mmCIF file of C-alpha atoms and ligand atoms in Angstrom:
data_model
loop_
_atom_site.group_PDB
_atom_site.id
_atom_site.type_symbol
_atom_site.label_atom_id
_atom_site.label_comp_id
_atom_site.label_asym_id
_atom_site.label_seq_id
_atom_site.Cartn_x
_atom_site.Cartn_y
_atom_site.Cartn_z
ATOM 1 C CA MET A 1497 113.609 71.511 81.922
ATOM 2 C CA LYS A 1498 115.071 74.738 82.010
ATOM 3 C CA ASN A 1499 112.809 77.643 80.698
ATOM 4 C CA ILE A 1500 114.691 79.676 78.108
ATOM 5 C CA VAL A 1501 113.749 83.102 77.584
ATOM 6 C CA VAL A 1502 114.929 84.653 74.142
ATOM 7 C CA LEU A 1503 115.171 88.463 73.656
ATOM 8 C CA VAL A 1504 115.156 89.636 70.381
ATOM 9 C CA SER A 1505 115.108 93.186 68.302
ATOM 10 C CA GLY A 1506 115.152 92.068 64.652
ATOM 11 C CA GLY A 1507 114.893 89.520 62.091
ATOM 12 C CA GLY A 1508 115.594 86.605 64.353
ATOM 13 C CA THR A 1509 117.786 84.272 62.631
ATOM 14 C CA ASN A 1510 119.455 83.227 65.685
ATOM 15 C CA LEU A 1511 115.983 82.793 67.191
ATOM 16 C CA GLN A 1512 115.329 80.399 64.600
ATOM 17 C CA ALA A 1513 118.496 78.598 64.995
ATOM 18 C CA LEU A 1514 117.450 77.879 68.602
ATOM 19 C CA ILE A 1515 113.902 77.005 67.405
ATOM 20 C CA ASP A 1516 115.114 74.342 65.134
ATOM 21 C CA ALA A 1517 117.902 73.087 67.490
ATOM 22 C CA GLU A 1518 115.251 72.567 70.065
ATOM 23 C CA LYS A 1519 113.058 70.744 67.685
ATOM 24 C CA SER A 1520 115.791 68.484 66.369
ATOM 25 C CA GLY A 1521 116.924 67.452 70.036
ATOM 26 C CA ILE A 1522 120.318 69.698 69.910
ATOM 27 C CA ILE A 1523 119.361 71.605 72.790
ATOM 28 C CA LYS A 1524 118.884 69.117 75.521
ATOM 29 C CA ASN A 1525 117.014 69.932 78.791
ATOM 30 C CA GLY A 1526 115.857 73.132 77.765
ATOM 31 C CA ARG A 1527 112.781 74.677 76.049
ATOM 32 C CA ILE A 1528 111.961 78.079 74.671
ATOM 33 C CA THR A 1529 109.069 79.279 76.792
ATOM 34 C CA CYS A 1530 108.837 82.924 75.861
ATOM 35 C CA VAL A 1531 110.013 85.409 73.435
ATOM 36 C CA ILE A 1532 110.589 89.184 74.202
ATOM 37 C CA SER A 1533 110.930 91.477 71.649
ATOM 38 C CA SER A 1534 112.114 95.408 72.174
ATOM 39 C CA LYS A 1535 110.591 96.238 69.101
ATOM 40 C CA GLU A 1536 107.148 95.936 67.699
ATOM 41 C CA GLY A 1537 106.424 94.200 64.036
ATOM 42 C CA VAL A 1538 109.863 92.610 63.790
ATOM 43 C CA TYR A 1539 110.020 89.401 62.006
ATOM 44 C CA ALA A 1540 111.509 87.228 65.115
ATOM 45 C CA LEU A 1541 108.034 87.655 66.566
ATOM 46 C CA GLU A 1542 106.625 86.107 63.561
ATOM 47 C CA ARG A 1543 109.215 82.971 63.902
ATOM 48 C CA ALA A 1544 107.776 82.398 67.489
ATOM 49 C CA LYS A 1545 104.225 82.630 66.805
ATOM 50 C CA ASN A 1546 104.790 80.195 63.656
ATOM 51 C CA ASN A 1547 106.253 77.745 66.305
ATOM 52 C CA ASP A 1548 103.598 78.489 69.165
ATOM 53 C CA ILE A 1549 106.110 80.137 71.567
ATOM 54 C CA PRO A 1550 104.225 82.801 73.527
ATOM 55 C CA THR A 1551 105.671 86.350 73.038
ATOM 56 C CA ARG A 1552 105.811 89.617 74.734
ATOM 57 C CA VAL A 1553 106.846 92.961 73.350
ATOM 58 C CA ILE A 1554 108.326 95.796 75.614
ATOM 59 C CA PRO A 1555 109.054 98.534 73.277
ATOM 60 C CA ARG A 1556 112.526 100.447 74.201
ATOM 61 C CA ARG A 1557 111.218 103.486 72.669
ATOM 62 C CA ASN A 1558 108.214 103.382 75.477
ATOM 63 C CA TYR A 1559 110.904 103.986 78.405
ATOM 64 C CA ALA A 1560 112.909 107.174 79.183
ATOM 65 C CA ASP A 1561 116.204 105.324 80.089
ATOM 66 C CA SER A 1562 117.914 102.069 80.400
ATOM 67 C CA VAL A 1563 117.264 101.730 83.875
ATOM 68 C CA SER A 1564 113.273 102.166 83.589
ATOM 69 C CA TYR A 1565 113.567 99.783 80.618
ATOM 70 C CA SER A 1566 115.759 97.133 82.258
ATOM 71 C CA LYS A 1567 113.470 97.343 85.383
ATOM 72 C CA ALA A 1568 110.489 96.140 83.100
ATOM 73 C CA ILE A 1569 112.513 93.218 81.253
ATOM 74 C CA LEU A 1570 113.593 92.313 84.901
ATOM 75 C CA GLU A 1571 109.778 91.761 85.928
ATOM 76 C CA ALA A 1572 109.020 90.213 82.829
ATOM 77 C CA LEU A 1573 111.875 87.647 83.079
ATOM 78 C CA ASN A 1574 110.629 86.883 86.907
ATOM 79 C CA GLU A 1575 107.109 86.446 85.982
ATOM 80 C CA GLU A 1576 108.267 83.971 83.118
ATOM 81 C CA LYS A 1577 110.301 82.085 85.617
ATOM 82 C CA ALA A 1578 113.251 82.312 83.371
ATOM 83 C CA ASP A 1579 116.123 79.939 84.026
ATOM 84 C CA LEU A 1580 118.203 81.076 81.011
ATOM 85 C CA VAL A 1581 117.951 84.352 79.086
ATOM 86 C CA VAL A 1582 119.497 84.325 75.588
ATOM 87 C CA LEU A 1583 120.141 87.745 73.765
ATOM 88 C CA ALA A 1584 119.824 86.752 69.970
ATOM 89 C CA GLY A 1585 120.374 89.892 68.325
ATOM 90 C CA PHE A 1586 118.621 91.975 71.233
ATOM 91 C CA MET A 1587 120.019 95.593 70.428
ATOM 92 C CA THR A 1588 119.716 97.162 73.975
ATOM 93 C CA ILE A 1589 122.236 96.965 76.878
ATOM 94 C CA LEU A 1590 120.744 95.988 80.044
ATOM 95 C CA ASP A 1591 121.124 97.568 83.331
ATOM 96 C CA LYS A 1592 122.756 95.766 86.142
ATOM 97 C CA CYS A 1593 119.568 95.468 87.751
ATOM 98 C CA VAL A 1594 119.057 92.676 85.215
ATOM 99 C CA THR A 1595 122.855 91.653 84.621
ATOM 100 C CA SER A 1596 123.140 90.884 88.761
ATOM 101 C CA ALA A 1597 119.598 89.424 89.268
ATOM 102 C CA TYR A 1598 120.444 86.894 86.462
ATOM 103 C CA ALA A 1599 124.242 86.611 86.847
ATOM 104 C CA TYR A 1600 125.844 83.948 84.653
ATOM 105 C CA LYS A 1601 122.183 83.282 83.325
ATOM 106 C CA ILE A 1602 122.296 85.509 80.521
ATOM 107 C CA ILE A 1603 123.833 84.526 77.256
ATOM 108 C CA ASN A 1604 124.509 86.786 74.319
ATOM 109 C CA VAL A 1605 125.906 86.169 70.789
ATOM 110 C CA HIS A 1606 128.409 88.971 69.509
ATOM 111 C CA PRO A 1607 129.077 88.889 65.791
ATOM 112 C CA ALA A 1608 132.925 89.256 66.231
ATOM 113 C CA LEU A 1609 135.882 87.729 68.185
ATOM 114 C CA ILE A 1610 135.841 89.526 71.492
ATOM 115 C CA PRO A 1611 137.875 91.579 72.830
ATOM 116 C CA SER A 1612 137.931 92.952 68.881
ATOM 117 C CA PHE A 1613 135.097 94.848 67.527
ATOM 118 C CA CYS A 1614 132.684 94.996 70.779
ATOM 119 C CA GLY A 1615 131.372 97.194 73.480
ATOM 120 C CA GLU A 1616 128.986 100.044 73.166
ATOM 121 C CA GLY A 1617 128.110 100.991 69.506
ATOM 122 C CA PHE A 1618 129.085 97.777 68.001
ATOM 123 C CA TYR A 1619 126.283 95.896 66.847
ATOM 124 C CA GLY A 1620 124.782 94.466 63.877
ATOM 125 C CA LEU A 1621 126.361 95.254 60.614
ATOM 126 C CA LYS A 1622 128.507 98.079 62.332
ATOM 127 C CA VAL A 1623 130.729 95.027 63.895
ATOM 128 C CA HIS A 1624 131.308 93.778 60.287
ATOM 129 C CA GLU A 1625 132.081 97.332 58.853
ATOM 130 C CA ALA A 1626 134.623 97.985 61.499
ATOM 131 C CA ALA A 1627 136.247 94.338 61.039
ATOM 132 C CA LEU A 1628 136.650 95.072 57.261
ATOM 133 C CA ALA A 1629 138.064 98.967 57.740
ATOM 134 C CA TYR A 1630 140.293 97.448 60.095
ATOM 135 C CA GLY A 1631 141.608 94.765 57.759
ATOM 136 C CA VAL A 1632 141.379 91.889 59.746
ATOM 137 C CA LYS A 1633 141.742 88.121 57.966
ATOM 138 C CA VAL A 1634 139.804 86.377 60.210
ATOM 139 C CA SER A 1635 136.460 87.099 62.257
ATOM 140 C CA GLY A 1636 134.027 85.134 63.853
ATOM 141 C CA ALA A 1637 131.441 85.110 66.802
ATOM 142 C CA THR A 1638 131.802 85.000 70.517
ATOM 143 C CA ILE A 1639 128.921 83.373 72.898
ATOM 144 C CA HIS A 1640 129.499 84.855 76.287
ATOM 145 C CA PHE A 1641 127.848 85.361 79.609
ATOM 146 C CA VAL A 1642 126.486 89.095 79.921
ATOM 147 C CA ASN A 1643 127.483 91.263 82.947
ATOM 148 C CA GLU A 1644 127.247 94.865 83.920
ATOM 149 C CA GLU A 1645 129.848 95.814 80.972
ATOM 150 C CA ALA A 1646 128.973 95.614 77.333
ATOM 151 C CA ASP A 1647 130.524 92.397 75.517
ATOM 152 C CA ALA A 1648 132.629 91.921 78.738
ATOM 153 C CA GLY A 1649 131.374 88.854 80.380
ATOM 154 C CA ALA A 1650 133.054 85.335 80.418
ATOM 155 C CA ILE A 1651 133.646 83.746 76.993
ATOM 156 C CA ILE A 1652 131.752 80.468 76.689
ATOM 157 C CA LEU A 1653 132.481 79.584 72.845
ATOM 158 C CA GLN A 1654 133.944 81.161 69.948
ATOM 159 C CA GLY A 1655 134.431 80.249 66.150
ATOM 160 C CA THR A 1656 136.132 81.909 63.199
ATOM 161 C CA VAL A 1657 135.904 82.513 59.528
ATOM 162 C CA ASN A 1658 138.044 83.759 57.063
ATOM 163 C CA VAL A 1659 137.566 87.317 55.814
ATOM 164 C CA GLU A 1660 137.774 87.392 52.133
ATOM 165 C CA ARG A 1661 139.299 90.313 49.665
ATOM 166 C CA ASP A 1662 135.968 91.324 48.239
ATOM 167 C CA ASP A 1663 133.814 90.747 51.396
ATOM 168 C CA THR A 1664 130.980 93.305 52.058
ATOM 169 C CA PRO A 1665 129.823 93.874 55.624
ATOM 170 C CA GLU A 1666 126.478 91.908 54.334
ATOM 171 C CA ILE A 1667 128.671 88.935 53.032
ATOM 172 C CA LEU A 1668 130.701 88.753 55.967
ATOM 173 C CA GLN A 1669 127.947 88.894 58.258
ATOM 174 C CA ARG A 1670 126.206 86.095 56.623
ATOM 175 C CA ARG A 1671 129.305 83.851 56.574
ATOM 176 C CA ILE A 1672 129.477 84.346 60.238
ATOM 177 C CA MET A 1673 126.024 83.733 61.038
ATOM 178 C CA GLU A 1674 125.736 80.459 58.879
ATOM 179 C CA ASN A 1675 129.187 78.917 59.878
ATOM 180 C CA VAL A 1676 129.383 80.347 63.484
ATOM 181 C CA GLU A 1677 126.285 81.957 65.235
ATOM 182 C CA TRP A 1678 123.631 79.648 64.169
ATOM 183 C CA LYS A 1679 125.639 76.482 65.406
ATOM 184 C CA LEU A 1680 127.537 77.706 68.765
ATOM 185 C CA LEU A 1681 124.606 79.677 70.248
ATOM 186 C CA PRO A 1682 122.471 76.523 70.283
ATOM 187 C CA GLN A 1683 125.314 74.279 71.455
ATOM 188 C CA ALA A 1684 126.044 76.843 74.395
ATOM 189 C CA VAL A 1685 122.375 76.831 75.412
ATOM 190 C CA SER A 1686 122.505 73.221 75.259
ATOM 191 C CA LEU A 1687 125.534 73.122 77.538
ATOM 192 C CA PHE A 1688 123.853 75.669 79.813
ATOM 193 C CA CYS A 1689 120.685 73.736 80.213
ATOM 194 C CA GLN A 1690 122.804 70.580 81.159
ATOM 195 C CA ASP A 1691 124.842 72.427 83.720
ATOM 196 C CA ARG A 1692 127.880 71.868 81.975
ATOM 197 C CA ILE A 1693 129.355 75.419 81.866
ATOM 198 C CA GLU A 1694 131.495 76.065 85.161
ATOM 199 C CA ILE A 1695 132.956 79.200 86.121
ATOM 200 C CA ILE A 1696 136.272 79.342 87.490
ATOM 201 C CA GLY A 1697 137.837 82.639 88.567
ATOM 202 C CA GLY A 1698 135.359 84.597 86.794
ATOM 203 C CA LYS A 1699 136.002 82.585 83.403
ATOM 204 C CA ALA A 1700 133.714 79.970 81.712
ATOM 205 C CA TYR A 1701 134.731 76.171 80.800
ATOM 206 C CA VAL A 1702 133.003 73.588 79.524
ATOM 207 C CA LYS A 1703 132.866 70.329 81.540
HETATM 208 C C1 LIG B 1423 123.399 88.752 64.796
HETATM 209 O O1 LIG B 1423 124.602 88.793 63.641
HETATM 210 C C2 LIG B 1423 124.021 88.956 66.195
HETATM 211 O O2 LIG B 1423 125.270 88.485 66.280
HETATM 212 C C3 LIG B 1423 124.150 90.661 66.165
HETATM 213 O O3 LIG B 1423 122.940 90.889 65.367
HETATM 214 C C4 LIG B 1423 122.633 89.979 64.650
HETATM 215 C C5 LIG B 1423 121.338 89.683 64.690
HETATM 216 O O4 LIG B 1423 120.608 88.935 63.760
HETATM 217 N N1 LIG B 1423 124.138 90.852 67.481
HETATM 218 C C6 LIG B 1423 124.767 92.003 67.980
HETATM 219 O O5 LIG B 1423 125.331 92.771 67.211
HETATM 220 C C7 LIG B 1423 124.459 92.321 69.532
HETATM 221 N N2 LIG B 1423 125.277 93.163 69.710
HETATM 222 P P1 LIG B 1423 119.215 87.986 64.094
HETATM 223 O O6 LIG B 1423 118.184 88.914 64.744
HETATM 224 O O7 LIG B 1423 118.959 87.585 62.786
HETATM 225 O O8 LIG B 1423 119.451 86.926 65.023
#
């Protein structure tokens, strides 16, 4: 059974999808053993507590830079004996001290079709604002491994939705969450926990 540590910064709907998937048996061979938040008082922490999952808060604002923050996260991940780290709406870019120690063991959900609308500065609603401003006709979400470059690690799963003429960033965000993120993130986590993702030449393939 693999220890899954979930990192959050906000409302935690993706965390909820993981909790529900664990309960209903969709996630095989893994359990969420800890939730770490970069902010105090976020609703994701309540979701964890409501489900008896231990929580830790490591506030980003208490650290001067990304390197010192990442060291604190690395220490916590090691203490928690994490086999898999899931970034579920985690809004901080982790330094390579974490990404190299947990190479191909950190999974992120990004709310666009990478390589579009991604990288530093593209997070949350900003991603959907950019997609609408560009006028794309489909968007979606990407589940990928995390490496030292923002949103550039090997892609595990992607799913699409249509963009409608009257969409607002909020409406598009919700459609992508409901139809793609909340389904594909638990699926990718389950595949990982069953050792069903292989890396060949830096790319991820489902066995
Ligand atoms: C989700 O849409 C997730 O894909 C996005 O933030 C939202 C978090 O929602 N993540 C990023 O933009 C990371 N670059 P949640 O807290 O309800 O899961």
